[in-house]
Short mmCIF file of C-alpha atoms in Angstrom, two decimals:
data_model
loop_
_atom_site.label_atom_id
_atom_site.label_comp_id
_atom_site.label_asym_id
_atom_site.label_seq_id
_atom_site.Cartn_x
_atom_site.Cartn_y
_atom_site.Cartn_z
CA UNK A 1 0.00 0.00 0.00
CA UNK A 2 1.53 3.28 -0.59
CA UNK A 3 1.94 6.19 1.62
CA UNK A 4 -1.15 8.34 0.53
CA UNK A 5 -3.36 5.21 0.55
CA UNK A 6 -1.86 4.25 4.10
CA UNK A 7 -2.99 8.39 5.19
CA UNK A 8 -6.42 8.14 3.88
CA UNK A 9 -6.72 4.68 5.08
CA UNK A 10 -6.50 6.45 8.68
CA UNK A 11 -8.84 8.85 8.10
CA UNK A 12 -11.04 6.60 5.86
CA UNK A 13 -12.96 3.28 6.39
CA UNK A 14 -12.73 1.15 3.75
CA UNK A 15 -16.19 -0.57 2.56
CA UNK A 16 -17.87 -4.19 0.84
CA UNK A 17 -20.64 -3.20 -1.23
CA UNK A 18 -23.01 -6.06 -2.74
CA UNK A 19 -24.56 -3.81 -5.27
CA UNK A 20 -28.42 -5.44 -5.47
CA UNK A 21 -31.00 -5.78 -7.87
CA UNK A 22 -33.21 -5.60 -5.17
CA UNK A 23 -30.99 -4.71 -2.25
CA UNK A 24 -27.72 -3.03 -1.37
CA UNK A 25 -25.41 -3.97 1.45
CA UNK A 26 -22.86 -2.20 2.85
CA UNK A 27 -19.80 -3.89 4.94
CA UNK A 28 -17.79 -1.77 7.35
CA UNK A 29 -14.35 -3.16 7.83
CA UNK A 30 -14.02 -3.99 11.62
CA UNK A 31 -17.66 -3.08 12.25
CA UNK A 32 -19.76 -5.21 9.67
CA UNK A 33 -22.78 -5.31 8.27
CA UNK A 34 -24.18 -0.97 9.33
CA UNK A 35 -26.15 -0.84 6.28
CA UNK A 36 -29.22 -2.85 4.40
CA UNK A 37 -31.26 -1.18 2.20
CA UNK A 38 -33.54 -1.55 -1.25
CA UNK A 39 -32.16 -0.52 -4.19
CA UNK A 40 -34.55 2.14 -5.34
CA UNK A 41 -34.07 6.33 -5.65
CA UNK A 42 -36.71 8.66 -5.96
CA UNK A 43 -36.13 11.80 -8.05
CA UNK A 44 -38.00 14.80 -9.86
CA UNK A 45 -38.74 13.69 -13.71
CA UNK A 46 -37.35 17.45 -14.65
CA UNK A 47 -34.72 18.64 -12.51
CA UNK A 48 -33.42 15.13 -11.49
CA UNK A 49 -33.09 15.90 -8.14
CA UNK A 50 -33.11 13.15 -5.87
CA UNK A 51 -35.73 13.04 -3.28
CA UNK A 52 -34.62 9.83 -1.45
CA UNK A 53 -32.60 6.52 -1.45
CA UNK A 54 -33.42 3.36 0.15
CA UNK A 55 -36.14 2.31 2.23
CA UNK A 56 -37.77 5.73 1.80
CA UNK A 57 -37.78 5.42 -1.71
CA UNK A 58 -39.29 1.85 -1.93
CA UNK A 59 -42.15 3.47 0.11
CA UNK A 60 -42.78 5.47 -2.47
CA UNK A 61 -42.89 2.92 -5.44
CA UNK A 62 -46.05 2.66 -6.77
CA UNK A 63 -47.52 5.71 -4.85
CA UNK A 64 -45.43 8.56 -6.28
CA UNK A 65 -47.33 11.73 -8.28
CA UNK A 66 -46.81 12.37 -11.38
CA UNK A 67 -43.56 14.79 -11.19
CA UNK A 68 -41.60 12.24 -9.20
CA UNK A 69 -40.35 8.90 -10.60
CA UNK A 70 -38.75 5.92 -8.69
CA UNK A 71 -36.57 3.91 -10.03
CA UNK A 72 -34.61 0.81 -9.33
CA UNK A 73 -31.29 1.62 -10.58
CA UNK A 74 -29.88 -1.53 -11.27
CA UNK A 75 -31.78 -4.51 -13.36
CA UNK A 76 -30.40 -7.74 -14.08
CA UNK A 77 -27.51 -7.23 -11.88
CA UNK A 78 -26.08 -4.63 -14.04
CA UNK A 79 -26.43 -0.65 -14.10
CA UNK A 80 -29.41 0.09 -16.06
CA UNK A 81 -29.03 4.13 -14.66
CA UNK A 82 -25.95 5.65 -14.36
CA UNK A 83 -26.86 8.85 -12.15
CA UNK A 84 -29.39 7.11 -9.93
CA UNK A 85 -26.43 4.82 -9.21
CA UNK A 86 -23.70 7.25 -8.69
CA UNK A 87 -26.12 9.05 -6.72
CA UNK A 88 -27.13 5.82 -4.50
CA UNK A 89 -23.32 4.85 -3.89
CA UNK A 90 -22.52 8.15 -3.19
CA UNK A 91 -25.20 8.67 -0.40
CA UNK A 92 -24.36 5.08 1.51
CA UNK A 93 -20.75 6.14 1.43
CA UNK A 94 -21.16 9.52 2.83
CA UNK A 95 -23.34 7.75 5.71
CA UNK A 96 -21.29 5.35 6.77
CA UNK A 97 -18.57 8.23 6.91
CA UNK A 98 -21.13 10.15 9.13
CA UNK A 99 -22.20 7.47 11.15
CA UNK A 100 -19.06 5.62 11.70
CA UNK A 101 -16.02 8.18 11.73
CA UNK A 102 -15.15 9.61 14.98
CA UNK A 103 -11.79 11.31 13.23
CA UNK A 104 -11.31 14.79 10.27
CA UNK A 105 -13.67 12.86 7.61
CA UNK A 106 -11.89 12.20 4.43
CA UNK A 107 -14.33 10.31 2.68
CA UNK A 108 -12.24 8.35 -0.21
CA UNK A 109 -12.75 4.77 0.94
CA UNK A 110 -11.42 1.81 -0.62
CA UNK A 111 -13.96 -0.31 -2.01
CA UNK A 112 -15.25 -3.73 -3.01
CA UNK A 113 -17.56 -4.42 -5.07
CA UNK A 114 -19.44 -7.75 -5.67
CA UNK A 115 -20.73 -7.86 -9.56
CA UNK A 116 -22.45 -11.06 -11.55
CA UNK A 117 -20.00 -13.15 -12.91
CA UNK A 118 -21.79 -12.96 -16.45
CA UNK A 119 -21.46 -9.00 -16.94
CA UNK A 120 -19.40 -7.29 -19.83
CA UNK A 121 -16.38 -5.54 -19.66
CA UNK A 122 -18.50 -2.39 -20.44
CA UNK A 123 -20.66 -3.15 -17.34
CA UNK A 124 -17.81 -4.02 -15.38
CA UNK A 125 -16.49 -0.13 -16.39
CA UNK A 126 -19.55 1.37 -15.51
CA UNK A 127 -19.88 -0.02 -11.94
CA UNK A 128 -16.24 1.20 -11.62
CA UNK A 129 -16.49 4.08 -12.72
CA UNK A 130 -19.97 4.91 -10.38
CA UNK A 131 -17.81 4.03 -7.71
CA UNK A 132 -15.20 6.25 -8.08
CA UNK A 133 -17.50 9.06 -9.00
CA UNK A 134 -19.40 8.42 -6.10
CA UNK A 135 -16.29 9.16 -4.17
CA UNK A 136 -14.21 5.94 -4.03
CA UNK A 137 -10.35 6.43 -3.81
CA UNK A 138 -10.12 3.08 -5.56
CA UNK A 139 -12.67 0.30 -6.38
CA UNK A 140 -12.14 -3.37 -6.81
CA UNK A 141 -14.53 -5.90 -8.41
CA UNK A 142 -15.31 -9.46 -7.19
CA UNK A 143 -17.84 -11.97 -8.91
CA UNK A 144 -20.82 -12.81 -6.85
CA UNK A 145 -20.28 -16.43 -6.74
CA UNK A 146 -16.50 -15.92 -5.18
CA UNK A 147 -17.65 -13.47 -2.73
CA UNK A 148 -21.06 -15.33 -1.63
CA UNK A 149 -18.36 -18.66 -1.47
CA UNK A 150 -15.85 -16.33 0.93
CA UNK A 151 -18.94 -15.29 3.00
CA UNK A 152 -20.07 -18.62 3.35
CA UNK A 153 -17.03 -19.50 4.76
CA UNK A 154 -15.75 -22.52 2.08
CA UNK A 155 -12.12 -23.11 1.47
CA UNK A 156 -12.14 -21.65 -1.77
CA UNK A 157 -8.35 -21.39 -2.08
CA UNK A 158 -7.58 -25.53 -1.62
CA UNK A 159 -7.87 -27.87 -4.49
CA UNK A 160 -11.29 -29.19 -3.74
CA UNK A 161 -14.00 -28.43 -5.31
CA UNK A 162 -16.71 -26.12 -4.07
CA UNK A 163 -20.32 -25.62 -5.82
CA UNK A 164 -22.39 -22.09 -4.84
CA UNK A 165 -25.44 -21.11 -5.81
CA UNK A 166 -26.39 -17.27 -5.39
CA UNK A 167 -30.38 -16.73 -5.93
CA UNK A 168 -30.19 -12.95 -5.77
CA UNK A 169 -32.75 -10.48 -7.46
CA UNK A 170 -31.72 -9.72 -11.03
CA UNK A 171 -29.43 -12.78 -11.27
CA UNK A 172 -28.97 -15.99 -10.18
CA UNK A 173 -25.12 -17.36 -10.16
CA UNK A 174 -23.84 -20.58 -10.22
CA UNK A 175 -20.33 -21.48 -9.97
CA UNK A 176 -18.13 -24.34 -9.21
CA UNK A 177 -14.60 -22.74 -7.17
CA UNK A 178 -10.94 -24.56 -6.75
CA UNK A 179 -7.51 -22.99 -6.15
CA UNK A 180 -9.55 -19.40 -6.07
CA UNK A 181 -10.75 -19.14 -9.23
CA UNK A 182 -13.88 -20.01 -10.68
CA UNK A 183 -13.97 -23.23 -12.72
CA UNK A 184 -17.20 -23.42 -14.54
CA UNK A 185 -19.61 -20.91 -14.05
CA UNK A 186 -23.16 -19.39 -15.09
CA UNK A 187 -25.01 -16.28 -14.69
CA UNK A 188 -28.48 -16.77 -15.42
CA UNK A 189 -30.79 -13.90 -15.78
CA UNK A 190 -33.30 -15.59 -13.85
CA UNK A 191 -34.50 -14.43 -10.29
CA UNK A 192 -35.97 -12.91 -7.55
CA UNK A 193 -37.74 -10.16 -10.07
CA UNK A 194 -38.64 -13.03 -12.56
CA UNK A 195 -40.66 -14.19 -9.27
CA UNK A 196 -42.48 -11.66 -8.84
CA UNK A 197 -43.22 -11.09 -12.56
CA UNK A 198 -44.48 -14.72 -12.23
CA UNK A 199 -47.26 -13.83 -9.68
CA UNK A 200 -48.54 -10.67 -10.78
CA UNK A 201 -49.13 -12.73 -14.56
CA UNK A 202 -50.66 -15.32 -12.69
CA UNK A 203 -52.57 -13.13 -10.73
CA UNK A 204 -53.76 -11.21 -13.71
CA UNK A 205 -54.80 -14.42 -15.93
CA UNK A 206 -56.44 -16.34 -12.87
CA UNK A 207 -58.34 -13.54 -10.99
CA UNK A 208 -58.29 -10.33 -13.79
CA UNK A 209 -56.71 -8.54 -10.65
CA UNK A 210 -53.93 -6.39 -11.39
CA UNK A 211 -50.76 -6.42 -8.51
CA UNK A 212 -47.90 -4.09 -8.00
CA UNK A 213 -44.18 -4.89 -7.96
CA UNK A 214 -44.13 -4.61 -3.58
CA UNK A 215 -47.31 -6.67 -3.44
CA UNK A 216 -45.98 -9.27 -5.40
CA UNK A 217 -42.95 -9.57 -3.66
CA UNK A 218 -44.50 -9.46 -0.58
CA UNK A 219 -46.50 -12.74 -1.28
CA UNK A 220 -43.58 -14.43 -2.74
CA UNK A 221 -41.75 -13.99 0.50
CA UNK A 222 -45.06 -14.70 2.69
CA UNK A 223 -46.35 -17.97 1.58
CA UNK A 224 -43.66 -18.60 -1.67
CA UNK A 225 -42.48 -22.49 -1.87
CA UNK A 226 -41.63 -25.22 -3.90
CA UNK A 227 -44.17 -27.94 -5.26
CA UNK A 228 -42.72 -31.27 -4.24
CA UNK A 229 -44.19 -33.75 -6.38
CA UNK A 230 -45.68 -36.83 -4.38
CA UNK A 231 -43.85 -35.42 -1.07
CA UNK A 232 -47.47 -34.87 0.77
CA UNK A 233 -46.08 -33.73 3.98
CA UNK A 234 -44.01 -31.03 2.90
CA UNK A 235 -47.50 -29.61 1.52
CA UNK A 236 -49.81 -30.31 4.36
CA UNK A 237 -50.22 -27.34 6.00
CA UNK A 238 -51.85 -24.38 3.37
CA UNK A 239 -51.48 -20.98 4.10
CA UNK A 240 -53.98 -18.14 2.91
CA UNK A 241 -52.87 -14.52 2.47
CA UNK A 242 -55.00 -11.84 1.14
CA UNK A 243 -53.82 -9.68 -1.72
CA UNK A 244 -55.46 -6.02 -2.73
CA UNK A 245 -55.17 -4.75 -6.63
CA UNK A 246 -56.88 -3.31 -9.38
CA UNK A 247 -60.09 -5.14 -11.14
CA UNK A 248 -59.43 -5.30 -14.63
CA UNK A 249 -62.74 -5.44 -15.86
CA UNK A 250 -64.34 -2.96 -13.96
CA UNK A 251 -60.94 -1.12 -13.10
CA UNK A 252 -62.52 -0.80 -9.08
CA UNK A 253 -60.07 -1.64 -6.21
CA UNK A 254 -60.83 -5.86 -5.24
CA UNK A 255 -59.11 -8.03 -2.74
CA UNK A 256 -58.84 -12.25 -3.14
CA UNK A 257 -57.49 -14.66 -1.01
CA UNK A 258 -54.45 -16.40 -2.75
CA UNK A 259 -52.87 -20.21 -1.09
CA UNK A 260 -49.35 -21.16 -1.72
CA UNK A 261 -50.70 -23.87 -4.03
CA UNK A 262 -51.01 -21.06 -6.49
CA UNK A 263 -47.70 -19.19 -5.41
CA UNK A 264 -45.98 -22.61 -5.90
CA UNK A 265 -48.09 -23.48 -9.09
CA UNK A 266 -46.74 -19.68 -9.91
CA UNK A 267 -43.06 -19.44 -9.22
CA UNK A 268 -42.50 -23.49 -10.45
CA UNK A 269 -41.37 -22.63 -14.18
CA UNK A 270 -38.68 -19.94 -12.80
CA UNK A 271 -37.49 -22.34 -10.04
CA UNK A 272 -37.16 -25.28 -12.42
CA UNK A 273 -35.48 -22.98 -14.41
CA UNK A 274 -32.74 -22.69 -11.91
CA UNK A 275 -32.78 -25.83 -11.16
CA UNK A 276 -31.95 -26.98 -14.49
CA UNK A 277 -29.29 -24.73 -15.05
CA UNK A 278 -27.54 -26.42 -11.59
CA UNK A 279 -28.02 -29.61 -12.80
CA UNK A 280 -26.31 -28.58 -16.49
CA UNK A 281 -23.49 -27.03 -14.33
CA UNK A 282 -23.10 -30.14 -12.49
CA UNK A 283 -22.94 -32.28 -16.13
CA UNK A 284 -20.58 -30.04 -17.08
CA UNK A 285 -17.86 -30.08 -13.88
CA UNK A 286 -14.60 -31.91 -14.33
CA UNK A 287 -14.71 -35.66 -12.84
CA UNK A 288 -12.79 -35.10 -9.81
CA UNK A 289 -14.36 -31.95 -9.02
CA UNK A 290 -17.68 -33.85 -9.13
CA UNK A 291 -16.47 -36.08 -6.75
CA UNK A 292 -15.67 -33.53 -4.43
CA UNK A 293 -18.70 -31.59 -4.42
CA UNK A 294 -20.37 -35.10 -4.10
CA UNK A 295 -18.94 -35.36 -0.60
CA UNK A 296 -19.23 -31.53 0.39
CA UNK A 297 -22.88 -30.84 -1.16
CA UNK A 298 -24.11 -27.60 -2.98
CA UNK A 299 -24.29 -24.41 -0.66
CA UNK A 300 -26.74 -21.71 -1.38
CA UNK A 301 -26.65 -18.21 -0.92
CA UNK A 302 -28.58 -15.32 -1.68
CA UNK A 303 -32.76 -14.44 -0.64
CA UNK A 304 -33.85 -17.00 -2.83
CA UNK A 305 -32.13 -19.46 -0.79
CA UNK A 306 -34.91 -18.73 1.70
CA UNK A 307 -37.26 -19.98 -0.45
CA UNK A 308 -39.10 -23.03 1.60
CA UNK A 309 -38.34 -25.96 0.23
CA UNK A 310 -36.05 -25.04 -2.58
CA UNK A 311 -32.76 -27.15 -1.15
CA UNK A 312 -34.79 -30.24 -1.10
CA UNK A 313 -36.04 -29.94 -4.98
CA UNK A 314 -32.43 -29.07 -5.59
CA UNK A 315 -31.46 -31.93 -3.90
CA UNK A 316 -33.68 -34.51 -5.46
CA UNK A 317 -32.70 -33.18 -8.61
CA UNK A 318 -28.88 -33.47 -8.15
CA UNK A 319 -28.46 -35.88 -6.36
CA UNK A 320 -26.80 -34.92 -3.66
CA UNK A 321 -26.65 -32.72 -0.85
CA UNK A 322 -27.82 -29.19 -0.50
CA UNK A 323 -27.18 -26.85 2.44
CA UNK A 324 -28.25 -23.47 3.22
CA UNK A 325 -25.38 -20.84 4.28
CA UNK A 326 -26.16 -18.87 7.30
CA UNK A 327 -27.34 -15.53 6.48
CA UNK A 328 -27.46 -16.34 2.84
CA UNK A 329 -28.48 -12.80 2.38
CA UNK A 330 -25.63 -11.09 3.55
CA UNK A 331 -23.22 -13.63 2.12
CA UNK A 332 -21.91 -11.70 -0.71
CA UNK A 333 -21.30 -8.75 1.33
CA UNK A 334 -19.57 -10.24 4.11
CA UNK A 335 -17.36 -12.11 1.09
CA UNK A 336 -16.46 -8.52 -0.14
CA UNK A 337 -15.86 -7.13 3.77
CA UNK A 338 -13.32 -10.23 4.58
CA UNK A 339 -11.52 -9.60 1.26
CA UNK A 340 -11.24 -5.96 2.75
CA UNK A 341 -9.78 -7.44 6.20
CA UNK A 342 -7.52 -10.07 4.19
CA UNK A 343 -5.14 -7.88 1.11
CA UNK A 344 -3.39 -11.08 0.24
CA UNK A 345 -6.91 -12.65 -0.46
CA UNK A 346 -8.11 -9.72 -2.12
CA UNK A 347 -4.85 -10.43 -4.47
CA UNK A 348 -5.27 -14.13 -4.47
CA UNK A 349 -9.09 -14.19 -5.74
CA UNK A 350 -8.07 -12.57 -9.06
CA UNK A 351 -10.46 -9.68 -8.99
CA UNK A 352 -10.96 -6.67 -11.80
CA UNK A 353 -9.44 -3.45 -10.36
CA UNK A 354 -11.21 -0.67 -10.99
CA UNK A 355 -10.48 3.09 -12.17
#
């Protein structure tokens, strides 16, 4: 590290970012995990001011006049608005710098970033670059699947193979890790938002009732599941929740009750979606790396992880065992915060420097 890094470093505290589709988490080296938030910023359609980032902004989704639009600014994993976000990196850095900082603030952090493993080398630039503008003294890029592997605390730097799946928002990754590096990987465009797409279609062919994006998300996390086949049990117990949207015949407000029969019935073609790309992964793995992951099972990571009953379908399609990481949804963040603590891993783990 040179000497002006080693200054600001004082003065500075270098951050993990897992830049969401859905959510944003920022690591604090030495304190953690100090912020989780939506990804979402609220701004004036003319003057592009922003109005608010976060959880405030989410509130607003759907309920906003006509002046003010919110956005997500990231879709599919990748930037999709440039200024939203700048503006959203540059507002969770200056916080943490408020919050945490009890010395002269000089707020050019160091920073890692986790990105999908599937983006280009444009997209790659552009999350660099947002970074930097946003205030960054320097900004280093890890793939999801590495960081959600670090997080979840495998051995990612020994010879045996290590299969992670990362069910995130915009993407879902899949990778198989040795000597730390990814082997074989996927990025699949294929998640959490593709869920809730799912049940406001269904929704709207089944019942004519329109849904929002929140409401739909909502329900996927409240009674969202897996259909098991013949496995009874696992379906015994039904739960009800009721959902509020528009009528699209008669365009007046209606509620319905909705089961998790129909969420599952709902979210099964994007789940076996995933599922099959695992299993084509796994077909695809070198012999002896088979054999290891055989004997050390498939860990999952991300919210979708959460899903009930998605390790056991994976399972019973693979054929072997699946585990869930502990606090799959912080995984990738923690990944980027104990590259942060560790510079010889950060080195190691071949990641893209930024600008």
């Amino acid at each position: 590290m040179n000497p002006i890094d080693r200054f600001l470093g004082i003065f500075s505290h270098d951050i993990g970012i897992d830049l969401g589709t859905a959510n944003t988490l920022v690591y604090v080296r030495g304190k953690g995990v100090v912020i989780r938030e939506p990804s979402a910023v609220a701004r004036h359609k003319k003057t592009k001011e922003i109005l608010a980032i976060g959880t405030s902004a989410k509130k607003m989704m759907g309920r906003a006049p006509v002046a003010i639009e919110v956005i997500r600014p990231l879709r599919n994993g990748v930037i999709a608005d440039f200024d939203a976000t700048a503006a959203m990196l540059s507002h969770y850095i200056k916080k943490v710098h408020e919050t945490e900082s009890t010395f002269p603030k000089i707020p050019r952090p160091r920073v890692v970033i986790g990105i999908p493993s599937g983006v280009t080398e444009v997209e790659r630039r552009a999350v660099a670059e947002a970074a930097i503008d946003a205030g960054a003294r320097e900004a280093n890029l890890i793939e999801e699947p590495m960081a959600a592997a670090i997080g979840a605390g495998l051995l990612i730097e020994g010879p045996e193979g290590n299969f992670i799946v990362d069910i995130g928002g915009g993407t879902s990754e899949i990778a198989v890790i040795s000597l730390g590096g990814i082997v074989l990987g996927r990025s699949v465009r294929i998640a959490g938002d593709e869920m809730d797409e799912a049940i406001i279609n269904y929704v709207r062919l089944k019942y004519s009732l329109l849904l929002g994006q929140p409401t739909a998300e909502a329900v996927k996390i409240g009674v969202g599941g897996v259909e098991m086949g013949e496995d009874k049990d696992a379906q015994k117990e039904t739960k009800l929740t009721v959902v509020r949207g528009r009528d699209l015949e008669t365009g007046l407000p209606k509620s319905i009750k909705l089961t998790s029969e129909e969420i599952q019935e709902a979210l099964s073609p994007i789940l076996q979606e995933i599922i099959s790309n695992i299993v084509d992964t796994i077909e695809e793995t070198p012999p002896e790396l088979t054999g290891d992951i055989m004997k050390k099972g498939i860990t999952l990571a991300g919210g979708g992880s959460l899903i009930p009953g998605i390790d056991k379908a994976i399972s019973e399609a693979a054929k072997m065992p699946v585990y869930i990481a502990d606090d799959p949804l912080t995984c990738v963040v923690r990944g980027c915060g104990l590259c942060l603590e560790d510079n010889g891993l950060l080195k190691r783990i071949r990641v893209t420097k930024g600008l």
